[in-house]
PDB file of C-alpha atoms in Angstrom:
ATOM      1  CA  LEU A 198     164.029-158.381 -20.093  1.00 81.00           C
ATOM      2  CA  TRP A 199     162.882-154.776 -20.084  1.00 75.00           C
ATOM      3  CA  ASP A 200     159.598-155.606 -21.726  1.00 82.00           C
ATOM      4  CA  THR A 201     159.069-159.032 -20.147  1.00 90.00           C
ATOM      5  CA  TYR A 202     159.977-158.727 -16.466  1.00 90.00           C
ATOM      6  CA  ARG A 203     156.736-156.902 -15.638  1.00 90.00           C
ATOM      7  CA  ALA A 204     154.139-159.309 -17.008  1.00 93.00           C
ATOM      8  CA  LEU A 205     155.416-162.225 -19.101  1.00 95.00           C
ATOM      9  CA  HIS A 206     157.840-163.709 -16.586  1.00 95.00           C
ATOM     10  CA  PRO A 207     155.420-163.379 -13.651  1.00 95.00           C
ATOM     11  CA  LEU A 208     152.853-165.176 -15.824  1.00 96.00           C
ATOM     12  CA  PHE A 209     155.429-167.877 -16.668  1.00 96.00           C
ATOM     13  CA  ASN A 210     155.965-168.369 -12.928  1.00 96.00           C
ATOM     14  CA  ILE A 211     152.293-169.327 -12.684  1.00 96.00           C
ATOM     15  CA  VAL A 212     151.618-171.215 -15.930  1.00 97.00           C
ATOM     16  CA  GLN A 213     155.076-172.439 -16.982  1.00 97.00           C
ATOM     17  CA  PRO A 214     157.275-172.431 -13.870  1.00 97.00           C
ATOM     18  CA  SER A 215     159.798-174.938 -15.212  1.00 98.00           C
ATOM     19  CA  ARG A 216     160.317-172.808 -18.306  1.00 97.00           C
ATOM     20  CA  ASN A 217     160.945-169.704 -16.217  1.00 96.00           C
ATOM     21  CA  ARG A 218     163.252-171.669 -13.889  1.00 98.00           C
ATOM     22  CA  ASP A 219     165.299-172.719 -16.925  1.00 97.00           C
ATOM     23  CA  MET A 220     165.511-169.103 -18.119  1.00 95.00           C
ATOM     24  CA  ILE A 221     166.751-168.018 -14.707  1.00 97.00           C
ATOM     25  CA  LYS A 222     169.356-170.802 -14.796  1.00 97.00           C
ATOM     26  CA  SER A 223     170.464-169.387 -18.155  1.00 94.00           C
ATOM     27  CA  MET A 224     170.699-165.920 -16.613  1.00 95.00           C
ATOM     28  CA  MET A 225     172.889-167.317 -13.859  1.00 97.00           C
ATOM     29  CA  ALA A 226     175.078-169.025 -16.468  1.00 95.00           C
ATOM     30  CA  HIS A 227     175.338-165.657 -18.232  1.00 93.00           C
ATOM     31  CA  TYR A 228     176.359-164.081 -14.913  1.00 95.00           C
ATOM     32  CA  ASN A 229     178.948-166.777 -14.168  1.00 95.00           C
ATOM     33  CA  GLN A 230     180.477-166.513 -17.648  1.00 93.00           C
ATOM     34  CA  SER A 231     180.328-162.730 -17.856  1.00 89.00           C
ATOM     35  CA  VAL A 232     183.531-160.734 -17.761  1.00 87.00           C
ATOM     36  CA  HIS A 233     181.557-158.018 -15.968  1.00 86.00           C
ATOM     37  CA  LYS A 234     179.957-160.377 -13.416  1.00 91.00           C
ATOM     38  CA  MET A 235     176.498-159.055 -14.213  1.00 94.00           C
ATOM     39  CA  LEU A 236     173.162-160.671 -14.779  1.00 95.00           C
ATOM     40  CA  PRO A 237     171.855-160.014 -18.291  1.00 93.00           C
ATOM     41  CA  ILE A 238     170.510-156.578 -19.147  1.00 91.00           C
ATOM     42  CA  TRP A 239     169.545-157.205 -22.759  1.00 87.00           C
ATOM     43  CA  SER A 240     171.212-160.348 -23.958  1.00 84.00           C
ATOM     44  CA  HIS A 241     170.946-160.858 -27.705  1.00 82.00           C
ATOM     45  CA  TYR A 242     172.299-163.976 -29.393  1.00 80.00           C
ATOM     46  CA  ALA A 243     174.255-164.779 -26.207  1.00 75.00           C
ATOM     47  CA  ASN A 244     175.908-161.367 -26.174  1.00 80.00           C
ATOM     48  CA  GLU A 245     175.116-158.458 -23.912  1.00 84.00           C
ATOM     49  CA  ASN A 246     174.299-155.353 -25.914  1.00 84.00           C
ATOM     50  CA  TRP A 247     173.599-152.983 -22.975  1.00 81.00           C
ATOM     51  CA  CYS A 248     170.770-151.227 -24.810  1.00 84.00           C
ATOM     52  CA  MET A 249     168.344-150.892 -21.891  1.00 87.00           C
ATOM     53  CA  ILE A 250     168.405-149.288 -18.464  1.00 90.00           C
ATOM     54  CA  GLY A 251     167.844-151.019 -15.149  1.00 92.00           C
ATOM     55  CA  TYR A 252     168.987-154.469 -14.053  1.00 95.00           C
ATOM     56  CA  HIS A 253     165.648-156.236 -14.214  1.00 95.00           C
ATOM     57  CA  SER A 254     166.997-159.776 -14.004  1.00 96.00           C
ATOM     58  CA  VAL A 255     166.873-159.200 -10.257  1.00 97.00           C
ATOM     59  CA  ALA A 256     163.099-158.662 -10.425  1.00 97.00           C
ATOM     60  CA  LEU A 257     162.686-161.968 -12.273  1.00 96.00           C
ATOM     61  CA  ILE A 258     164.708-163.776  -9.643  1.00 98.00           C
ATOM     62  CA  ALA A 259     162.781-162.151  -6.780  1.00 98.00           C
ATOM     63  CA  ASP A 260     159.385-163.003  -8.272  1.00 97.00           C
ATOM     64  CA  ALA A 261     160.402-166.603  -8.977  1.00 98.00           C
ATOM     65  CA  MET A 262     161.763-166.979  -5.450  1.00 98.00           C
ATOM     66  CA  VAL A 263     158.619-165.509  -3.844  1.00 97.00           C
ATOM     67  CA  LYS A 264     156.465-167.906  -5.849  1.00 97.00           C
ATOM     68  CA  GLY A 265     158.652-170.938  -5.011  1.00 97.00           C
ATOM     69  CA  VAL A 266     159.757-171.459  -8.612  1.00 98.00           C
ATOM     70  CA  ILE A 267     163.431-171.304  -7.621  1.00 98.00           C
ATOM     71  CA  GLU A 268     165.037-172.227  -4.327  1.00 98.00           C
ATOM     72  CA  LYS A 269     166.167-169.720  -1.735  1.00 98.00           C
ATOM     73  CA  ASN A 270     169.846-169.740  -2.612  1.00 97.00           C
ATOM     74  CA  PRO A 271     172.443-167.133  -1.591  1.00 98.00           C
ATOM     75  CA  GLU A 272     174.043-167.437  -5.050  1.00 98.00           C
ATOM     76  CA  TYR A 273     171.058-165.597  -6.481  1.00 98.00           C
ATOM     77  CA  LEU A 274     171.418-162.790  -3.968  1.00 98.00           C
ATOM     78  CA  ASN A 275     175.154-162.534  -4.633  1.00 98.00           C
ATOM     79  CA  ALA A 276     174.553-162.215  -8.386  1.00 98.00           C
ATOM     80  CA  CYS A 277     171.864-159.581  -7.830  1.00 98.00           C
ATOM     81  CA  VAL A 278     173.999-157.511  -5.453  1.00 98.00           C
ATOM     82  CA  ASN A 279     177.038-157.694  -7.739  1.00 97.00           C
ATOM     83  CA  THR A 280     174.926-156.580 -10.677  1.00 97.00           C
ATOM     84  CA  ALA A 281     173.426-153.661  -8.723  1.00 97.00           C
ATOM     85  CA  ASN A 282     176.871-152.535  -7.582  1.00 97.00           C
ATOM     86  CA  ASN A 283     178.709-152.825 -10.894  1.00 95.00           C
ATOM     87  CA  LYS A 284     180.750-149.637 -11.149  1.00 92.00           C
ATOM     88  CA  ASN A 285     180.985-149.904 -14.931  1.00 88.00           C
ATOM     89  CA  TYR A 286     177.246-149.898 -15.580  1.00 89.00           C
ATOM     90  CA  ASP A 287     175.253-146.867 -16.663  1.00 88.00           C
ATOM     91  CA  GLY A 288     175.437-144.339 -13.841  1.00 93.00           C
ATOM     92  CA  ILE A 289     175.631-146.779 -10.925  1.00 96.00           C
ATOM     93  CA  PRO A 290     178.583-145.001  -9.244  1.00 96.00           C
ATOM     94  CA  PHE A 291     176.604-141.727  -9.240  1.00 97.00           C
ATOM     95  CA  TYR A 292     173.462-143.503  -8.081  1.00 98.00           C
ATOM     96  CA  LYS A 293     175.319-145.037  -5.150  1.00 97.00           C
ATOM     97  CA  GLU A 294     177.167-141.836  -4.235  1.00 97.00           C
ATOM     98  CA  LEU A 295     174.428-139.226  -4.727  1.00 98.00           C
ATOM     99  CA  GLY A 296     171.286-141.327  -4.381  1.00 98.00           C
ATOM    100  CA  TYR A 297     170.258-140.550  -7.967  1.00 98.00           C
ATOM    101  CA  VAL A 298     171.713-140.510 -11.464  1.00 98.00           C
ATOM    102  CA  PRO A 299     172.547-136.882 -12.330  1.00 98.00           C
ATOM    103  CA  GLU A 300     171.360-135.574 -15.688  1.00 96.00           C
ATOM    104  CA  ASP A 301     174.616-133.733 -16.402  1.00 96.00           C
ATOM    105  CA  LYS A 302     176.625-136.945 -16.008  1.00 95.00           C
ATOM    106  CA  ASN A 303     174.362-139.587 -17.536  1.00 91.00           C
ATOM    107  CA  SER A 304     171.355-139.425 -19.861  1.00 88.00           C
ATOM    108  CA  SER A 305     167.875-140.723 -18.984  1.00 93.00           C
ATOM    109  CA  SER A 306     168.741-139.916 -15.392  1.00 95.00           C
ATOM    110  CA  VAL A 307     165.257-139.961 -13.901  1.00 96.00           C
ATOM    111  CA  SER A 308     164.291-143.205 -15.629  1.00 95.00           C
ATOM    112  CA  LYS A 309     167.504-144.846 -14.463  1.00 97.00           C
ATOM    113  CA  THR A 310     167.033-143.664 -10.898  1.00 98.00           C
ATOM    114  CA  LEU A 311     163.446-144.953 -10.799  1.00 97.00           C
ATOM    115  CA  GLU A 312     164.285-148.307 -12.366  1.00 96.00           C
ATOM    116  CA  TYR A 313     167.326-148.841 -10.145  1.00 98.00           C
ATOM    117  CA  ALA A 314     165.219-148.010  -7.072  1.00 98.00           C
ATOM    118  CA  TYR A 315     162.593-150.596  -8.056  1.00 97.00           C
ATOM    119  CA  ASP A 316     165.226-153.222  -8.780  1.00 98.00           C
ATOM    120  CA  ASP A 317     166.880-152.453  -5.439  1.00 98.00           C
ATOM    121  CA  TRP A 318     163.555-153.063  -3.694  1.00 98.00           C
ATOM    122  CA  THR A 319     163.366-156.504  -5.312  1.00 98.00           C
ATOM    123  CA  ILE A 320     166.902-157.273  -4.100  1.00 98.00           C
ATOM    124  CA  ALA A 321     165.801-156.326  -0.578  1.00 98.00           C
ATOM    125  CA  GLN A 322     162.975-158.865  -0.893  1.00 98.00           C
ATOM    126  CA  ILE A 323     165.434-161.596  -1.904  1.00 98.00           C
ATOM    127  CA  ALA A 324     167.678-160.684   1.039  1.00 98.00           C
ATOM    128  CA  SER A 325     164.665-160.833   3.352  1.00 98.00           C
ATOM    129  CA  MET A 326     163.757-164.326   2.131  1.00 98.00           C
ATOM    130  CA  LEU A 327     167.360-165.386   2.803  1.00 98.00           C
ATOM    131  CA  SER A 328     167.405-163.717   6.245  1.00 98.00           C
ATOM    132  CA  ASP A 329     170.279-161.421   5.239  1.00 98.00           C
ATOM    133  CA  LYS A 330     169.208-158.415   7.300  1.00 98.00           C
ATOM    134  CA  ASP A 331     172.198-156.193   6.420  1.00 98.00           C
ATOM    135  CA  THR A 332     171.669-156.569   2.669  1.00 98.00           C
ATOM    136  CA  GLU A 333     167.925-156.188   3.077  1.00 98.00           C
ATOM    137  CA  LEU A 334     168.329-152.895   4.937  1.00 98.00           C
ATOM    138  CA  GLU A 335     170.985-151.615   2.509  1.00 98.00           C
ATOM    139  CA  PHE A 336     168.767-152.219  -0.507  1.00 98.00           C
ATOM    140  CA  LEU A 337     165.592-151.004   1.182  1.00 98.00           C
ATOM    141  CA  LYS A 338     167.445-147.751   1.800  1.00 98.00           C
ATOM    142  CA  ARG A 339     168.633-147.640  -1.815  1.00 98.00           C
ATOM    143  CA  SER A 340     165.095-148.343  -3.008  1.00 98.00           C
ATOM    144  CA  GLU A 341     164.049-145.006  -1.560  1.00 98.00           C
ATOM    145  CA  ASN A 342     166.339-143.165  -3.976  1.00 98.00           C
ATOM    146  CA  TYR A 343     163.294-142.458  -6.135  1.00 98.00           C
ATOM    147  CA  LYS A 344     162.527-139.690  -3.650  1.00 98.00           C
ATOM    148  CA  ASN A 345     165.689-137.868  -4.721  1.00 98.00           C
ATOM    149  CA  VAL A 346     164.271-137.049  -8.157  1.00 98.00           C
ATOM    150  CA  PHE A 347     160.820-136.002  -6.937  1.00 98.00           C
ATOM    151  CA  ASP A 348     160.462-132.232  -7.003  1.00 96.00           C
ATOM    152  CA  LYS A 349     157.881-131.366  -4.326  1.00 95.00           C
ATOM    153  CA  ASN A 350     157.480-127.866  -5.782  1.00 93.00           C
ATOM    154  CA  ILE A 351     155.909-129.182  -8.982  1.00 92.00           C
ATOM    155  CA  ASN A 352     154.885-132.697  -7.879  1.00 94.00           C
ATOM    156  CA  PHE A 353     156.790-134.393 -10.687  1.00 94.00           C
ATOM    157  CA  MET A 354     159.866-136.522 -11.018  1.00 96.00           C
ATOM    158  CA  ARG A 355     162.448-134.197 -12.495  1.00 95.00           C
ATOM    159  CA  PRO A 356     166.032-134.358 -13.762  1.00 96.00           C
ATOM    160  CA  LYS A 357     168.564-133.234 -11.209  1.00 96.00           C
ATOM    161  CA  PHE A 358     172.184-132.223 -11.742  1.00 97.00           C
ATOM    162  CA  SER A 359     175.211-133.464  -9.832  1.00 97.00           C
ATOM    163  CA  ASP A 360     175.329-130.227  -7.815  1.00 98.00           C
ATOM    164  CA  GLY A 361     171.808-130.965  -6.495  1.00 97.00           C
ATOM    165  CA  SER A 362     170.010-128.349  -8.598  1.00 97.00           C
ATOM    166  CA  TRP A 363     166.955-129.175 -10.704  1.00 96.00           C
ATOM    167  CA  LYS A 364     166.964-128.977 -14.482  1.00 94.00           C
ATOM    168  CA  LYS A 365     165.463-125.535 -15.156  1.00 91.00           C
ATOM    169  CA  ASP A 366     163.942-125.981 -18.614  1.00 86.00           C
ATOM    170  CA  PHE A 367     161.725-128.852 -17.479  1.00 82.00           C
ATOM    171  CA  ASN A 368     158.321-129.034 -19.168  1.00 80.00           C
ATOM    172  CA  THR A 369     155.749-131.078 -17.250  1.00 79.00           C
ATOM    173  CA  LEU A 370     153.703-131.614 -20.426  1.00 79.00           C
ATOM    174  CA  SER A 371     156.412-133.204 -22.574  1.00 68.00           C
TER     175      SER A 371
END
C-alpha cells in the first residue's frame, strides 16, 4: 500500500472501480480476520509483515468513498479508527499522547508523525461523509500533529525527543 495509495489506487477508482472495490473488500476481510484488528499495512502472501510506516489503507477507503466506489458504511470508519488507535503499532501510543512520535522512543519519528497525520485527515473525511462529527473533529485535531515536528527556527520538520527537545545534531542537507 505504501507505494500504491498515492497514485495507483486513485487511478483504479477512476478506470477500474470494481477492481479497487474488490481490493477494499479484501482489506476489510483482512481487518475482520486479523488478531490485531487492523487494516493491512503491508500484507504479503496473506500475512502482515509490518515493514512500512503509516496506515494507508484508510486513505484508500476515503478516496474510494469520496468517489462513490464504495458505499458510505460505518464499518469502514470503525476499521479505520481501530487501526489508527492500535496501541501495539509503531509509536501510536506516543503519537496519541504527545502529538508526535518521539525520536528517542521510536525510529523514523518524523516520517511516522507526518504519515499518521495525513492518514488521520483521511479518517476525518470518512467521518464527515458519515456525519460522525465527534470522530471527524477528533481526527481533524490529530491531523494537525504534523505541526509538532516543524521547527520554526530552521523551517524544517525535525526529530523531537519525548521531553520536547529537538534533536541537536540535525543536518538540513542530509
